[in-house]
XYZ file of C-alpha atoms in Angstrom:
401
model
C -38.703 4.456 -14.632
C -35.672 2.784 -16.238
C -32.342 3.150 -14.436
C -29.007 3.488 -16.204
C -25.549 3.005 -14.740
C -23.840 6.343 -14.161
C -20.642 5.162 -15.849
C -22.515 4.796 -19.142
C -23.036 8.557 -19.494
C -20.802 11.569 -20.008
C -23.810 13.899 -19.872
C -27.536 13.612 -19.376
C -30.450 15.960 -19.896
C -32.723 15.988 -16.909
C -36.227 17.431 -17.303
C -37.576 18.905 -14.114
C -41.089 20.284 -13.727
C -41.268 22.678 -10.855
C -44.826 23.044 -9.526
C -45.023 26.801 -9.923
C -43.433 26.755 -13.394
C -45.728 24.017 -14.644
C -48.727 26.064 -13.725
C -47.389 29.061 -15.646
C -45.804 27.310 -18.570
C -46.093 23.751 -19.847
C -42.509 23.791 -21.168
C -40.259 21.806 -18.852
C -37.093 23.257 -17.449
C -34.159 21.406 -19.007
C -30.880 21.274 -17.097
C -27.718 19.760 -18.603
C -25.655 18.004 -15.970
C -22.159 16.785 -16.813
C -21.130 13.525 -15.139
C -17.415 12.704 -15.392
C -16.532 9.221 -16.583
C -14.974 7.321 -13.663
C -11.282 6.637 -14.088
C -10.051 3.069 -14.310
C -8.570 3.461 -10.822
C -11.944 4.547 -9.420
C -13.758 1.782 -11.284
C -11.344 -0.886 -10.014
C -10.711 0.158 -6.430
C -13.688 2.329 -5.516
C -13.193 3.964 -2.139
C -10.190 1.765 -1.340
C -7.866 4.044 -3.307
C -8.307 7.812 -3.439
C -5.620 9.518 -5.503
C -6.885 12.917 -4.372
C -6.369 12.006 -0.716
C -3.335 9.771 -0.474
C -2.506 7.889 2.697
C 0.608 9.016 4.550
C 3.615 6.898 3.699
C 6.241 9.609 3.287
C 6.023 11.373 6.652
C 5.352 8.605 9.140
C 6.547 9.206 12.667
C 9.869 7.494 13.352
C 11.342 7.548 16.889
C 14.403 9.754 17.227
C 16.421 6.823 18.612
C 16.063 4.947 15.298
C 19.155 5.794 13.257
C 19.553 3.020 10.673
C 18.006 3.469 7.229
C 18.854 1.623 3.998
C 16.577 3.683 1.754
C 19.276 5.126 -0.479
C 18.235 7.350 -3.398
C 14.721 5.880 -3.750
C 12.946 7.908 -1.083
C 9.393 7.042 -0.076
C 6.625 9.166 -1.569
C 2.896 8.840 -0.943
C 2.224 8.344 -4.658
C 5.036 5.854 -5.205
C 4.123 3.733 -2.192
C 0.463 3.764 -3.288
C 1.451 2.280 -6.640
C 3.691 -0.162 -4.789
C 0.763 -1.223 -2.632
C -1.287 -2.060 -5.724
C 1.577 -4.007 -7.294
C 2.243 -5.839 -4.019
C -1.332 -7.135 -3.779
C -2.052 -7.714 -7.483
C -2.277 -11.388 -8.491
C -2.031 -10.295 -12.130
C 1.741 -10.147 -11.556
C 1.780 -13.956 -11.700
C 1.380 -15.950 -14.892
C -1.910 -17.556 -13.845
C -3.332 -14.695 -11.750
C -3.215 -16.716 -8.522
C -0.181 -15.372 -6.623
C 0.807 -11.897 -5.457
C 3.659 -10.695 -3.259
C 1.124 -10.646 -0.424
C 0.443 -14.358 -0.851
C 3.788 -15.099 0.809
C 4.076 -11.887 2.866
C 0.837 -11.430 4.795
C -0.052 -8.382 6.866
C -1.554 -10.562 9.601
C 1.866 -12.233 10.036
C 4.073 -9.108 10.037
C 4.338 -9.695 6.292
C 5.596 -13.238 6.680
C 4.078 -16.667 6.026
C 2.732 -19.302 8.413
C 3.704 -22.108 6.038
C 7.113 -23.740 6.058
C 7.402 -23.144 2.324
C 5.204 -20.733 0.402
C 3.010 -21.774 -2.503
C 3.918 -20.402 -5.922
C 2.456 -20.893 -9.395
C 4.586 -24.005 -10.006
C 5.069 -25.557 -6.578
C 6.638 -24.648 -3.262
C 9.423 -22.189 -2.587
C 12.833 -23.513 -1.624
C 13.087 -21.311 1.458
C 10.694 -19.986 4.074
C 9.365 -16.489 3.312
C 11.123 -13.823 5.366
C 9.085 -11.275 7.338
C 9.264 -7.806 5.761
C 8.429 -5.599 8.745
C 10.974 -2.794 9.292
C 13.011 -3.926 6.285
C 14.056 -0.289 5.860
C 15.582 0.133 9.283
C 18.918 -1.613 9.070
C 22.440 -1.175 7.796
C 22.224 -4.245 5.589
C 21.349 -3.193 2.040
C 21.384 -6.692 0.484
C 18.237 -8.823 0.510
C 17.117 -12.472 0.480
C 18.450 -14.992 2.986
C 21.622 -15.402 0.932
C 21.909 -11.671 0.090
C 21.848 -12.359 -3.653
C 19.952 -9.105 -4.317
C 22.239 -6.092 -3.914
C 19.295 -3.812 -3.045
C 15.657 -4.065 -2.069
C 14.811 -2.602 -5.481
C 16.463 -5.560 -7.210
C 14.819 -8.003 -4.837
C 11.260 -6.871 -5.544
C 10.984 -8.246 -9.086
C 13.100 -11.380 -8.668
C 10.186 -13.460 -7.264
C 8.082 -12.315 -10.226
C 10.751 -13.737 -12.541
C 11.099 -16.992 -10.629
C 9.667 -20.075 -12.345
C 8.174 -21.475 -9.136
C 7.051 -18.293 -7.418
C 5.250 -16.069 -9.962
C 6.337 -17.518 -13.281
C 7.556 -14.737 -15.577
C 11.001 -16.341 -15.847
C 11.388 -16.492 -19.633
C 12.608 -20.084 -19.155
C 11.046 -23.528 -18.818
C 8.245 -22.434 -21.140
C 7.418 -19.366 -19.045
C 6.640 -15.961 -20.565
C 9.294 -13.338 -19.919
C 9.082 -10.000 -18.129
C 8.224 -8.078 -21.313
C 5.021 -10.100 -21.529
C 4.163 -9.021 -17.994
C 4.641 -5.392 -19.051
C 2.217 -5.977 -21.925
C -0.230 -7.577 -19.530
C -0.068 -4.621 -17.136
C -0.548 -2.145 -19.964
C -3.794 -3.932 -20.817
C -5.059 -3.350 -17.269
C -6.397 0.192 -17.562
C -5.610 1.173 -13.975
C -1.866 0.693 -14.428
C -1.222 3.315 -17.141
C -3.237 5.736 -15.008
C -1.262 4.922 -11.858
C 2.135 5.071 -13.551
C 1.273 8.425 -15.094
C 0.086 9.652 -11.700
C 3.395 8.664 -10.091
C 5.943 9.230 -12.858
C 4.310 11.811 -15.115
C 3.739 9.479 -18.055
C 2.098 6.043 -18.443
C 5.228 4.052 -19.312
C 5.474 0.800 -17.358
C 8.919 -0.714 -16.963
C 10.813 -2.865 -14.480
C 12.786 -0.012 -12.943
C 9.611 1.907 -12.097
C 7.965 -1.210 -10.700
C 10.998 -1.874 -8.522
C 11.056 1.666 -7.198
C 7.354 1.628 -6.309
C 7.422 -1.814 -4.689
C 10.522 -0.927 -2.656
C 8.889 2.286 -1.443
C 5.840 0.378 -0.256
C 7.892 -2.308 1.502
C 10.129 0.266 3.193
C 7.019 2.077 4.425
C 5.951 -0.992 6.464
C 7.053 -0.113 9.972
C 6.332 -1.072 13.563
C 7.306 1.305 16.380
C 4.395 1.085 18.820
C 5.633 -1.831 20.922
C 6.106 -1.886 24.682
C 9.810 -1.691 23.960
C 9.276 1.625 22.151
C 7.103 2.943 24.964
C 9.858 2.146 27.437
C 12.701 3.419 25.266
C 10.959 6.796 24.963
C 11.082 7.119 28.760
C 14.863 6.785 29.124
C 18.024 8.313 27.673
C 19.687 5.160 26.373
C 19.090 1.482 25.625
C 20.993 0.259 28.686
C 18.792 1.996 31.258
C 16.028 -0.082 32.878
C 12.687 0.661 31.209
C 10.086 1.948 33.718
C 7.238 0.126 31.955
C 9.046 -3.244 32.005
C 8.751 -5.918 34.650
C 11.893 -6.990 36.484
C 11.990 -10.105 34.309
C 11.683 -8.108 31.067
C 14.480 -5.761 32.113
C 16.642 -8.769 32.938
C 15.897 -10.183 29.492
C 16.902 -6.888 27.904
C 20.148 -6.856 29.863
C 20.931 -10.464 28.892
C 20.146 -9.697 25.242
C 22.507 -6.722 25.184
C 25.451 -7.793 27.317
C 28.316 -9.864 25.826
C 28.951 -13.314 27.303
C 32.168 -14.493 28.911
C 33.535 -17.849 27.727
C 36.217 -20.242 28.901
C 38.587 -21.872 26.442
C 36.107 -24.669 25.720
C 33.382 -22.284 24.508
C 31.379 -22.639 27.725
C 29.748 -19.454 29.011
C 30.950 -18.613 32.492
C 29.251 -15.239 33.001
C 27.993 -12.064 31.398
C 25.002 -11.784 29.090
C 23.890 -13.814 26.087
C 25.361 -11.630 23.329
C 22.280 -11.443 21.056
C 22.997 -7.734 20.564
C 26.225 -8.515 18.691
C 24.274 -9.673 15.626
C 20.821 -8.122 16.222
C 21.579 -4.711 17.643
C 18.742 -2.648 19.071
C 16.805 -0.493 18.932
C 16.315 -1.565 15.310
C 17.080 -5.258 16.006
C 18.283 -5.710 12.437
C 20.945 -8.170 11.337
C 24.475 -6.782 11.201
C 25.862 -6.650 7.645
C 29.023 -8.514 8.634
C 27.125 -11.499 10.033
C 28.014 -15.008 8.910
C 25.955 -18.167 8.883
C 24.017 -18.917 12.083
C 24.427 -22.679 12.089
C 21.169 -23.581 10.360
C 22.517 -25.292 7.250
C 19.706 -27.560 6.095
C 17.191 -27.185 3.276
C 13.430 -27.577 3.306
C 12.709 -31.245 2.870
C 16.171 -32.296 4.053
C 18.810 -34.263 2.215
C 21.174 -31.389 1.453
C 23.043 -28.517 3.054
C 22.958 -24.758 2.520
C 25.660 -22.659 4.161
C 24.975 -19.509 2.108
C 22.494 -18.022 4.602
C 23.871 -14.884 6.267
C 20.824 -12.610 6.539
C 17.719 -12.543 8.712
C 14.710 -10.257 9.204
C 14.396 -7.808 12.077
C 13.543 -9.359 15.429
C 10.665 -6.926 15.798
C 7.235 -8.573 15.657
C 8.471 -12.143 15.776
C 5.241 -12.581 17.743
C 1.808 -11.125 17.035
C -0.148 -9.109 19.637
C -1.688 -12.358 20.937
C 1.752 -13.807 21.625
C 1.654 -16.286 18.737
C 4.591 -16.648 16.364
C 4.373 -14.954 12.977
C 5.298 -18.167 11.230
C 8.200 -20.560 11.807
C 11.805 -19.380 12.056
C 14.945 -19.622 9.896
C 15.212 -20.121 6.135
C 14.093 -23.728 6.525
C 11.281 -22.949 8.970
C 12.758 -25.741 11.059
C 12.307 -23.925 14.384
C 8.659 -23.528 15.330
C 8.903 -21.407 18.470
C 11.094 -18.718 19.987
C 12.043 -21.246 22.647
C 13.384 -23.478 19.855
C 15.424 -20.554 18.519
C 16.898 -19.883 21.951
C 17.737 -23.579 22.343
C 19.625 -23.514 19.052
C 21.874 -20.661 20.186
C 22.139 -21.982 23.739
C 23.790 -25.193 22.578
C 25.009 -24.911 18.988
C 24.643 -28.300 17.271
C 27.762 -30.070 16.058
C 26.351 -30.157 12.516
C 26.351 -26.364 12.430
C 30.140 -26.080 12.187
C 30.933 -24.886 8.684
C 33.330 -22.477 6.968
C 30.746 -19.687 6.980
C 29.638 -19.993 10.598
C 29.773 -16.600 12.293
C 32.861 -16.327 14.499
C 30.722 -14.956 17.324
C 29.080 -18.389 17.557
C 32.368 -20.241 17.993
C 34.324 -18.507 20.731
C 37.945 -19.639 20.751
C 37.156 -21.951 17.837
C 34.607 -23.935 19.884
C 30.875 -24.121 19.310
C 29.003 -21.775 21.630
C 27.561 -23.174 24.867
C 25.565 -20.462 26.666
C 24.425 -22.679 29.560
C 21.301 -20.611 30.133
C 19.374 -21.093 33.331
C 15.599 -21.477 33.247
C 15.249 -17.965 34.667
C 17.505 -16.512 31.959
C 15.585 -18.292 29.214
C 12.268 -17.067 30.619
C 13.591 -13.500 30.892
C 14.862 -13.484 27.306
C 11.516 -14.766 26.024
C 9.709 -12.087 28.019
C 11.929 -9.381 26.549
C 11.479 -10.547 22.942
C 7.714 -10.357 23.427
C 8.035 -6.625 24.153
C 9.177 -6.011 20.553
C 5.670 -6.607 19.179
C 3.501 -3.695 18.042
C -0.182 -3.575 17.144
C -0.815 -1.020 14.393
C 1.154 -3.037 11.829
C -1.563 -5.670 11.633
C -4.529 -3.376 10.994
C -3.228 -0.230 9.293
C -5.084 0.548 6.043
C -1.877 1.764 4.386
C -0.538 -1.768 4.173
C -3.808 -3.567 3.490
C -5.150 -5.085 0.273
C -6.627 -2.261 -1.874
C -8.530 -4.627 -4.173
C -12.242 -4.992 -3.337
C -13.263 -8.445 -2.162
């Protein structure tokens, strides 16, 4: 018997000889069975993407103590985030089909990168790739380290149009964004997906931005030990019953403001981390200035434009390892290095954009942490790590291997 692929048929006549019928009549029973032609989405993604049973992006559980949200008018929908997921993982969005958004923002690293600089189609990025986890849950609406994108929507397609990152810049011999639109139209699954989400198959930058932003804002982590403890108490200041004494001390030090003398030396109080990274979201405050890291990857220059940072949630993975190096230069490899930077601000960090909270009385901050305080702060920061983020199908690569 010769076998034919199901996709090659829209209908097939199947002759069946039932034993009783064959004895009474030699004419076979002919049954016409209609087989639908698989859609391009089905043919491309198989069981990894089911448009009839969408994954839940729109109605995820968010703790009632989380109050910050920069979504704006582009609310998350299951359909929109599904399209965003495809765009996020599709290497066809780069000029040579080698780089996707996920190349620099990996699920296994809280959507960050282990490398100091990320690899693009034409070399290495100028800054370390920022973790994207909980990007939605903050008051800051501008994105990138230097806040050059006014919204997350604007940010999503800027790497695509960067000569080094994904290559559709329209400069330096690169094709422009209209050529990417043509390319996506030639991939049969995209007209289907855009029609599914927007009601017609038109592909344009605005729709891509909206879908990508919905997917990125859907990436959330609220199953940490911190969240377990916060659910047991009425406010952030109360000791968490599930914390050790050391972890509760670290939380207290994180939240409480320090006391300084007129030389910038800490004489008491907490460490003041909360002033710029306020919990329970642990996002960066919109009014934050530069944090004293003013170098560039590779050295030899300065960059004082950096005023943003990712959430402090999931700086470590569930095994306690860092989700990549820290700061826009990746110059700090460990959380202990980060704490050392703020404990004793380097003289080179003094610049016109340095946050005033890091120079009390006009002097560079000297926190004078004890070993016990440092250990407690590290223990507390480890409680901000969740587990579901790293394995949830919603944020995984939908393309078959």
